[in-house]
Amino acid sequence: MVKGIDRVREYLEEITEAIPSTILIVGRGLEIVYANPHYYGVAGKKPKGVIGKNIWKVLPSGTIKRMDLNKKIRDVIETGRPFEGGHAPGDRLGTFYFYKVMPLMDEYGDVTRAMILVEDVTELTRLEEELKESYAKLDEAYKELREADRIKSDFISTASHGLRTPLTVISSYLELMDKGKIRGQEKRKGMTETLILQTNHMIGLVNDMLDISRMESKKFMVEKKEIDVQEIVNEVLEKVRNLADLKQHIVLLEIPDGLPKIVGDKKRIGDVLINLLTNAIRYTPEKGKITINAIDERKGLHFTVKDTGFGIPKREQKKVFEKFFVGSSAKKELGRMGLGLSIAKGIVEAHGGRIWVESKVGKGSTFHFTVPKEKRRKK
Amino acid sequence: MKNVLVVDDDENIQKMFKDILEVYKYRVIQANSGKEALKKYMEAKPDIVIMDILMPDVDGMRTTKKILKKDKNAKIIVVTAVGKSGLEKDCIKAGAKAFLMKPFKIDDLLNAIQKVSGGE
């Protein structure tokens, strides 16, 4: 029997010695009466400097204050109720401790001592922080996904609306023709022209959508060939000439001779210029002035398309390059899907250039973009 | 000959309605905004109104309500490319007598016009 109790004692001692947390037993006067080997290990102290000493003399005062340890020990001894646990940063930066204060009874059943259990939870706290961060990231990713989903649904509904309009015209005229309701060569010719125009409009819309979708999935590719600036500007001008004449605009070219060639995709850079010019023509009242300018800069060629049009309000200037954004002056016209400038931006950026706008309501807008130029040998 | 007021801000759609309706012997009055629609309705008192929904100044829904406020017997047919669910119900609730989606079959348009003006 005695032997058995001894065995249990032996185990208990072994267990207490092996616990990887600090255990201190403190008396009513805050004197330390016991410290386990783990404490000696981490504190680098010997029993001589610990046992019988006041906690203020042994433990770092910062720790005592942060844990409010002296008060908690007294409370626990007085009330006999344990302090169930709290967290406090340790003395070393970045460390965290979890601690408990428990009442200990003497052989008469009185609480005269308290046991302090301190566990290093630095690693756990770090993991918890990481988990919180991961949650935040997950939450952000979720929000981004929701936003992407919203953009996709908007895309589908805008695209469907954009395609329905020309499709309505096409379908109705074909039906009228099919019913044999169109009499006269003249009428038939007019309708055929409308059919071609609306079909081309639809082709344009479908191509724009494809471009946007390629740009979004980063599959948008551009050629990199040397292009003569005069040549590309003249070709583009040919294409918008009729539209500009219709509104009696003056189109001025300010392209100096001897500019270096630009390096890029001729068709795509042409698309950017056409887009900027058609916008300028469209959003400038009749008899306006549109100026195309190209400057040789260190990094590349800097193009500007300047108009004397309605201008873009400040709050809309940033948004004009977003897809599906249709500005307040553009809303008056239909068939606008709000893709033109966002495609232009995608093209310029695919070349490594930049696109931006300066504008004043009532004065006009200037669209700028840059594209890389040929590398000339040093003279 | 019945008068039809076509309210649509797209000139291609305007022209198309005119081409269709004239073939079937309707007289067409055109308005390219909600504001103009209200004015022309009061001036011409058309037998039928064909109303677009998405328009820049006053949209088709509000224009429908405004016209009905002036004339509770107005016969309005909404013809829209907006595919939002529940829109048809909302239009009927606002007082429209029929609802068609663009693109539509010409027969469906003619049927709607006939059905709506049938009461006379």
PDB file of N, CA, C and O in Angstrom, chain A residues 309-358:
ATOM      1  N   GLY A 309     -15.030  69.803 -78.043  1.00  0.00           N
ATOM      2  CA  GLY A 309     -16.367  69.257 -77.793  1.00  0.00           C
ATOM      3  C   GLY A 309     -16.967  69.565 -76.436  1.00  0.00           C
ATOM      4  O   GLY A 309     -16.567  70.502 -75.758  1.00  0.00           O
ATOM      5  N   PHE A 310     -17.931  68.703 -76.063  1.00  0.00           N
ATOM      6  CA  PHE A 310     -18.690  68.898 -74.823  1.00  0.00           C
ATOM      7  C   PHE A 310     -17.811  68.782 -73.576  1.00  0.00           C
ATOM      8  O   PHE A 310     -18.115  69.351 -72.538  1.00  0.00           O
ATOM      9  N   GLY A 311     -16.739  67.985 -73.680  1.00  0.00           N
ATOM     10  CA  GLY A 311     -15.908  67.750 -72.510  1.00  0.00           C
ATOM     11  C   GLY A 311     -16.510  66.670 -71.630  1.00  0.00           C
ATOM     12  O   GLY A 311     -17.670  66.289 -71.790  1.00  0.00           O
ATOM     13  N   ILE A 312     -15.688  66.180 -70.693  1.00  0.00           N
ATOM     14  CA  ILE A 312     -16.132  65.103 -69.809  1.00  0.00           C
ATOM     15  C   ILE A 312     -16.047  65.606 -68.369  1.00  0.00           C
ATOM     16  O   ILE A 312     -15.001  66.091 -67.948  1.00  0.00           O
ATOM     17  N   PRO A 313     -17.148  65.528 -67.614  1.00  0.00           N
ATOM     18  CA  PRO A 313     -17.093  65.969 -66.219  1.00  0.00           C
ATOM     19  C   PRO A 313     -16.010  65.206 -65.444  1.00  0.00           C
ATOM     20  O   PRO A 313     -15.747  64.043 -65.730  1.00  0.00           O
ATOM     21  N   LYS A 314     -15.435  65.898 -64.475  1.00  0.00           N
ATOM     22  CA  LYS A 314     -14.313  65.344 -63.690  1.00  0.00           C
ATOM     23  C   LYS A 314     -14.622  63.923 -63.170  1.00  0.00           C
ATOM     24  O   LYS A 314     -13.814  63.023 -63.281  1.00  0.00           O
ATOM     25  N   ARG A 315     -15.827  63.764 -62.603  1.00  0.00           N
ATOM     26  CA  ARG A 315     -16.135  62.470 -61.976  1.00  0.00           C
ATOM     27  C   ARG A 315     -16.224  61.333 -63.002  1.00  0.00           C
ATOM     28  O   ARG A 315     -16.106  60.165 -62.664  1.00  0.00           O
ATOM     29  N   GLU A 316     -16.409  61.691 -64.279  1.00  0.00           N
ATOM     30  CA  GLU A 316     -16.512  60.644 -65.299  1.00  0.00           C
ATOM     31  C   GLU A 316     -15.175  60.336 -65.962  1.00  0.00           C
ATOM     32  O   GLU A 316     -15.031  59.327 -66.630  1.00  0.00           O
ATOM     33  N   GLN A 317     -14.185  61.220 -65.742  1.00  0.00           N
ATOM     34  CA  GLN A 317     -12.930  61.087 -66.490  1.00  0.00           C
ATOM     35  C   GLN A 317     -12.210  59.773 -66.228  1.00  0.00           C
ATOM     36  O   GLN A 317     -11.613  59.195 -67.120  1.00  0.00           O
ATOM     37  N   LYS A 318     -12.242  59.327 -64.975  1.00  0.00           N
ATOM     38  CA  LYS A 318     -11.554  58.079 -64.650  1.00  0.00           C
ATOM     39  C   LYS A 318     -12.321  56.886 -65.188  1.00  0.00           C
ATOM     40  O   LYS A 318     -11.747  55.866 -65.529  1.00  0.00           O
ATOM     41  N   LYS A 319     -13.645  57.043 -65.240  1.00  0.00           N
ATOM     42  CA  LYS A 319     -14.492  55.903 -65.585  1.00  0.00           C
ATOM     43  C   LYS A 319     -14.578  55.644 -67.084  1.00  0.00           C
ATOM     44  O   LYS A 319     -14.994  54.565 -67.487  1.00  0.00           O
ATOM     45  N   VAL A 320     -14.186  56.641 -67.895  1.00  0.00           N
ATOM     46  CA  VAL A 320     -14.404  56.465 -69.341  1.00  0.00           C
ATOM     47  C   VAL A 320     -13.682  55.245 -69.902  1.00  0.00           C
ATOM     48  O   VAL A 320     -14.099  54.700 -70.912  1.00  0.00           O
ATOM     49  N   PHE A 321     -12.606  54.815 -69.221  1.00  0.00           N
ATOM     50  CA  PHE A 321     -11.870  53.654 -69.728  1.00  0.00           C
ATOM     51  C   PHE A 321     -12.408  52.343 -69.167  1.00  0.00           C
ATOM     52  O   PHE A 321     -11.914  51.274 -69.506  1.00  0.00           O
ATOM     53  N   GLU A 322     -13.387  52.428 -68.270  1.00  0.00           N
ATOM     54  CA  GLU A 322     -13.977  51.195 -67.727  1.00  0.00           C
ATOM     55  C   GLU A 322     -14.958  50.635 -68.740  1.00  0.00           C
ATOM     56  O   GLU A 322     -15.632  51.380 -69.440  1.00  0.00           O
ATOM     57  N   LYS A 323     -15.044  49.306 -68.777  1.00  0.00           N
ATOM     58  CA  LYS A 323     -15.958  48.738 -69.769  1.00  0.00           C
ATOM     59  C   LYS A 323     -17.406  48.977 -69.346  1.00  0.00           C
ATOM     60  O   LYS A 323     -17.719  49.048 -68.162  1.00  0.00           O
ATOM     61  N   PHE A 324     -18.230  49.132 -70.344  1.00  0.00           N
ATOM     62  CA  PHE A 324     -19.667  49.409 -70.205  1.00  0.00           C
ATOM     63  C   PHE A 324     -19.978  50.784 -69.662  1.00  0.00           C
ATOM     64  O   PHE A 324     -21.134  51.104 -69.423  1.00  0.00           O
ATOM     65  N   PHE A 325     -18.935  51.606 -69.434  1.00  0.00           N
ATOM     66  CA  PHE A 325     -19.256  52.943 -68.967  1.00  0.00           C
ATOM     67  C   PHE A 325     -19.664  53.790 -70.165  1.00  0.00           C
ATOM     68  O   PHE A 325     -18.955  53.885 -71.146  1.00  0.00           O
ATOM     69  N   VAL A 326     -20.832  54.374 -70.062  1.00  0.00           N
ATOM     70  CA  VAL A 326     -21.300  55.271 -71.123  1.00  0.00           C
ATOM     71  C   VAL A 326     -21.510  56.631 -70.475  1.00  0.00           C
ATOM     72  O   VAL A 326     -22.296  56.766 -69.544  1.00  0.00           O
ATOM     73  N   GLY A 327     -20.753  57.605 -70.940  1.00  0.00           N
ATOM     74  CA  GLY A 327     -20.780  58.933 -70.328  1.00  0.00           C
ATOM     75  C   GLY A 327     -22.103  59.643 -70.504  1.00  0.00           C
ATOM     76  O   GLY A 327     -22.942  59.228 -71.310  1.00  0.00           O
ATOM     77  N   SER A 328     -22.284  60.737 -69.748  1.00  0.00           N
ATOM     78  CA  SER A 328     -23.586  61.408 -69.774  1.00  0.00           C
ATOM     79  C   SER A 328     -23.928  61.986 -71.149  1.00  0.00           C
ATOM     80  O   SER A 328     -25.081  61.997 -71.545  1.00  0.00           O
ATOM     81  N   SER A 329     -22.902  62.454 -71.905  1.00  0.00           N
ATOM     82  CA  SER A 329     -23.251  63.002 -73.224  1.00  0.00           C
ATOM     83  C   SER A 329     -23.438  61.889 -74.248  1.00  0.00           C
ATOM     84  O   SER A 329     -24.064  62.081 -75.279  1.00  0.00           O
ATOM     85  N   ALA A 330     -22.884  60.707 -73.943  1.00  0.00           N
ATOM     86  CA  ALA A 330     -23.008  59.597 -74.887  1.00  0.00           C
ATOM     87  C   ALA A 330     -24.351  58.901 -74.759  1.00  0.00           C
ATOM     88  O   ALA A 330     -24.802  58.232 -75.667  1.00  0.00           O
ATOM     89  N   LYS A 331     -25.006  59.085 -73.619  1.00  0.00           N
ATOM     90  CA  LYS A 331     -26.257  58.353 -73.377  1.00  0.00           C
ATOM     91  C   LYS A 331     -27.328  58.711 -74.392  1.00  0.00           C
ATOM     92  O   LYS A 331     -28.252  57.959 -74.619  1.00  0.00           O
ATOM     93  N   LYS A 332     -27.179  59.885 -74.988  1.00  0.00           N
ATOM     94  CA  LYS A 332     -28.191  60.325 -75.942  1.00  0.00           C
ATOM     95  C   LYS A 332     -28.189  59.501 -77.211  1.00  0.00           C
ATOM     96  O   LYS A 332     -29.123  59.509 -77.969  1.00  0.00           O
ATOM     97  N   GLU A 333     -27.091  58.779 -77.443  1.00  0.00           N
ATOM     98  CA  GLU A 333     -27.030  57.973 -78.656  1.00  0.00           C
ATOM     99  C   GLU A 333     -27.130  56.510 -78.295  1.00  0.00           C
ATOM    100  O   GLU A 333     -26.605  56.083 -77.278  1.00  0.00           O
ATOM    101  N   LEU A 334     -27.779  55.765 -79.179  1.00  0.00           N
ATOM    102  CA  LEU A 334     -27.914  54.354 -78.839  1.00  0.00           C
ATOM    103  C   LEU A 334     -26.926  53.465 -79.543  1.00  0.00           C
ATOM    104  O   LEU A 334     -26.137  53.904 -80.352  1.00  0.00           O
ATOM    105  N   GLY A 335     -26.940  52.216 -79.184  1.00  0.00           N
ATOM    106  CA  GLY A 335     -26.008  51.283 -79.774  1.00  0.00           C
ATOM    107  C   GLY A 335     -24.648  51.423 -79.121  1.00  0.00           C
ATOM    108  O   GLY A 335     -23.689  50.801 -79.511  1.00  0.00           O
ATOM    109  N   ARG A 336     -24.554  52.258 -78.093  1.00  0.00           N
ATOM    110  CA  ARG A 336     -23.298  52.418 -77.373  1.00  0.00           C
ATOM    111  C   ARG A 336     -23.229  51.355 -76.296  1.00  0.00           C
ATOM    112  O   ARG A 336     -24.057  51.302 -75.415  1.00  0.00           O
ATOM    113  N   MET A 337     -22.222  50.511 -76.392  1.00  0.00           N
ATOM    114  CA  MET A 337     -22.064  49.489 -75.376  1.00  0.00           C
ATOM    115  C   MET A 337     -21.055  49.920 -74.326  1.00  0.00           C
ATOM    116  O   MET A 337     -20.876  49.260 -73.317  1.00  0.00           O
ATOM    117  N   GLY A 338     -20.331  50.991 -74.599  1.00  0.00           N
ATOM    118  CA  GLY A 338     -19.336  51.440 -73.632  1.00  0.00           C
ATOM    119  C   GLY A 338     -18.107  50.557 -73.636  1.00  0.00           C
ATOM    120  O   GLY A 338     -17.509  50.313 -72.596  1.00  0.00           O
ATOM    121  N   LEU A 339     -17.729  50.061 -74.809  1.00  0.00           N
ATOM    122  CA  LEU A 339     -16.542  49.196 -74.870  1.00  0.00           C
ATOM    123  C   LEU A 339     -15.364  49.862 -75.567  1.00  0.00           C
ATOM    124  O   LEU A 339     -14.224  49.489 -75.339  1.00  0.00           O
ATOM    125  N   GLY A 340     -15.639  50.864 -76.416  1.00  0.00           N
ATOM    126  CA  GLY A 340     -14.601  51.460 -77.255  1.00  0.00           C
ATOM    127  C   GLY A 340     -13.343  51.870 -76.513  1.00  0.00           C
ATOM    128  O   GLY A 340     -12.252  51.416 -76.844  1.00  0.00           O
ATOM    129  N   LEU A 341     -13.496  52.716 -75.499  1.00  0.00           N
ATOM    130  CA  LEU A 341     -12.306  53.223 -74.816  1.00  0.00           C
ATOM    131  C   LEU A 341     -11.639  52.153 -73.961  1.00  0.00           C
ATOM    132  O   LEU A 341     -10.424  52.183 -73.777  1.00  0.00           O
ATOM    133  N   SER A 342     -12.415  51.210 -73.455  1.00  0.00           N
ATOM    134  CA  SER A 342     -11.765  50.178 -72.650  1.00  0.00           C
ATOM    135  C   SER A 342     -10.973  49.240 -73.562  1.00  0.00           C
ATOM    136  O   SER A 342      -9.928  48.722 -73.162  1.00  0.00           O
ATOM    137  N   ILE A 343     -11.427  49.075 -74.798  1.00  0.00           N
ATOM    138  CA  ILE A 343     -10.628  48.308 -75.762  1.00  0.00           C
ATOM    139  C   ILE A 343      -9.368  49.091 -76.139  1.00  0.00           C
ATOM    140  O   ILE A 343      -8.265  48.547 -76.168  1.00  0.00           O
ATOM    141  N   ALA A 344      -9.540  50.413 -76.370  1.00  0.00           N
ATOM    142  CA  ALA A 344      -8.378  51.256 -76.686  1.00  0.00           C
ATOM    143  C   ALA A 344      -7.327  51.141 -75.589  1.00  0.00           C
ATOM    144  O   ALA A 344      -6.137  50.990 -75.841  1.00  0.00           O
ATOM    145  N   LYS A 345      -7.789  51.178 -74.344  1.00  0.00           N
ATOM    146  CA  LYS A 345      -6.878  51.076 -73.206  1.00  0.00           C
ATOM    147  C   LYS A 345      -6.163  49.719 -73.226  1.00  0.00           C
ATOM    148  O   LYS A 345      -4.942  49.639 -73.058  1.00  0.00           O
ATOM    149  N   GLY A 346      -6.930  48.661 -73.478  1.00  0.00           N
ATOM    150  CA  GLY A 346      -6.349  47.318 -73.548  1.00  0.00           C
ATOM    151  C   GLY A 346      -5.284  47.233 -74.631  1.00  0.00           C
ATOM    152  O   GLY A 346      -4.226  46.645 -74.426  1.00  0.00           O
ATOM    153  N   ILE A 347      -5.549  47.849 -75.789  1.00  0.00           N
ATOM    154  CA  ILE A 347      -4.589  47.807 -76.900  1.00  0.00           C
ATOM    155  C   ILE A 347      -3.315  48.558 -76.527  1.00  0.00           C
ATOM    156  O   ILE A 347      -2.209  48.050 -76.665  1.00  0.00           O
ATOM    157  N   VAL A 348      -3.495  49.785 -76.002  1.00  0.00           N
ATOM    158  CA  VAL A 348      -2.326  50.599 -75.652  1.00  0.00           C
ATOM    159  C   VAL A 348      -1.490  49.878 -74.587  1.00  0.00           C
ATOM    160  O   VAL A 348      -0.265  49.787 -74.689  1.00  0.00           O
ATOM    161  N   GLU A 349      -2.160  49.327 -73.602  1.00  0.00           N
ATOM    162  CA  GLU A 349      -1.421  48.656 -72.533  1.00  0.00           C
ATOM    163  C   GLU A 349      -0.742  47.376 -73.021  1.00  0.00           C
ATOM    164  O   GLU A 349       0.333  47.019 -72.536  1.00  0.00           O
ATOM    165  N   ALA A 350      -1.368  46.705 -73.986  1.00  0.00           N
ATOM    166  CA  ALA A 350      -0.733  45.505 -74.556  1.00  0.00           C
ATOM    167  C   ALA A 350       0.564  45.872 -75.281  1.00  0.00           C
ATOM    168  O   ALA A 350       1.442  45.043 -75.465  1.00  0.00           O
ATOM    169  N   HIS A 351       0.681  47.141 -75.683  1.00  0.00           N
ATOM    170  CA  HIS A 351       1.913  47.621 -76.323  1.00  0.00           C
ATOM    171  C   HIS A 351       2.906  48.150 -75.285  1.00  0.00           C
ATOM    172  O   HIS A 351       3.986  48.600 -75.638  1.00  0.00           O
ATOM    173  N   GLY A 352       2.481  48.176 -74.029  1.00  0.00           N
ATOM    174  CA  GLY A 352       3.346  48.720 -72.978  1.00  0.00           C
ATOM    175  C   GLY A 352       3.209  50.231 -72.850  1.00  0.00           C
ATOM    176  O   GLY A 352       4.046  50.877 -72.222  1.00  0.00           O
ATOM    177  N   GLY A 353       2.169  50.799 -73.437  1.00  0.00           N
ATOM    178  CA  GLY A 353       1.967  52.247 -73.364  1.00  0.00           C
ATOM    179  C   GLY A 353       0.937  52.625 -72.323  1.00  0.00           C
ATOM    180  O   GLY A 353       0.491  51.799 -71.521  1.00  0.00           O
ATOM    181  N   ARG A 354       0.562  53.906 -72.334  1.00  0.00           N
ATOM    182  CA  ARG A 354      -0.352  54.435 -71.349  1.00  0.00           C
ATOM    183  C   ARG A 354      -1.398  55.279 -72.070  1.00  0.00           C
ATOM    184  O   ARG A 354      -1.096  55.891 -73.092  1.00  0.00           O
ATOM    185  N   ILE A 355      -2.612  55.326 -71.530  1.00  0.00           N
ATOM    186  CA  ILE A 355      -3.652  56.168 -72.142  1.00  0.00           C
ATOM    187  C   ILE A 355      -4.335  56.958 -71.040  1.00  0.00           C
ATOM    188  O   ILE A 355      -4.539  56.438 -69.944  1.00  0.00           O
ATOM    189  N   TRP A 356      -4.610  58.235 -71.306  1.00  0.00           N
ATOM    190  CA  TRP A 356      -5.275  59.043 -70.302  1.00  0.00           C
ATOM    191  C   TRP A 356      -6.008  60.208 -70.958  1.00  0.00           C
ATOM    192  O   TRP A 356      -5.867  60.413 -72.172  1.00  0.00           O
ATOM    193  N   VAL A 357      -6.782  60.922 -70.165  1.00  0.00           N
ATOM    194  CA  VAL A 357      -7.579  62.007 -70.742  1.00  0.00           C
ATOM    195  C   VAL A 357      -7.477  63.260 -69.875  1.00  0.00           C
ATOM    196  O   VAL A 357      -7.330  63.180 -68.657  1.00  0.00           O
ATOM    197  N   GLU A 358      -7.520  64.409 -70.543  1.00  0.00           N
ATOM    198  CA  GLU A 358      -7.661  65.695 -69.860  1.00  0.00           C
ATOM    199  C   GLU A 358      -8.891  66.330 -70.477  1.00  0.00           C
ATOM    200  O   GLU A 358      -9.045  66.286 -71.697  1.00  0.00           O
TER     201      GLU A 358
END
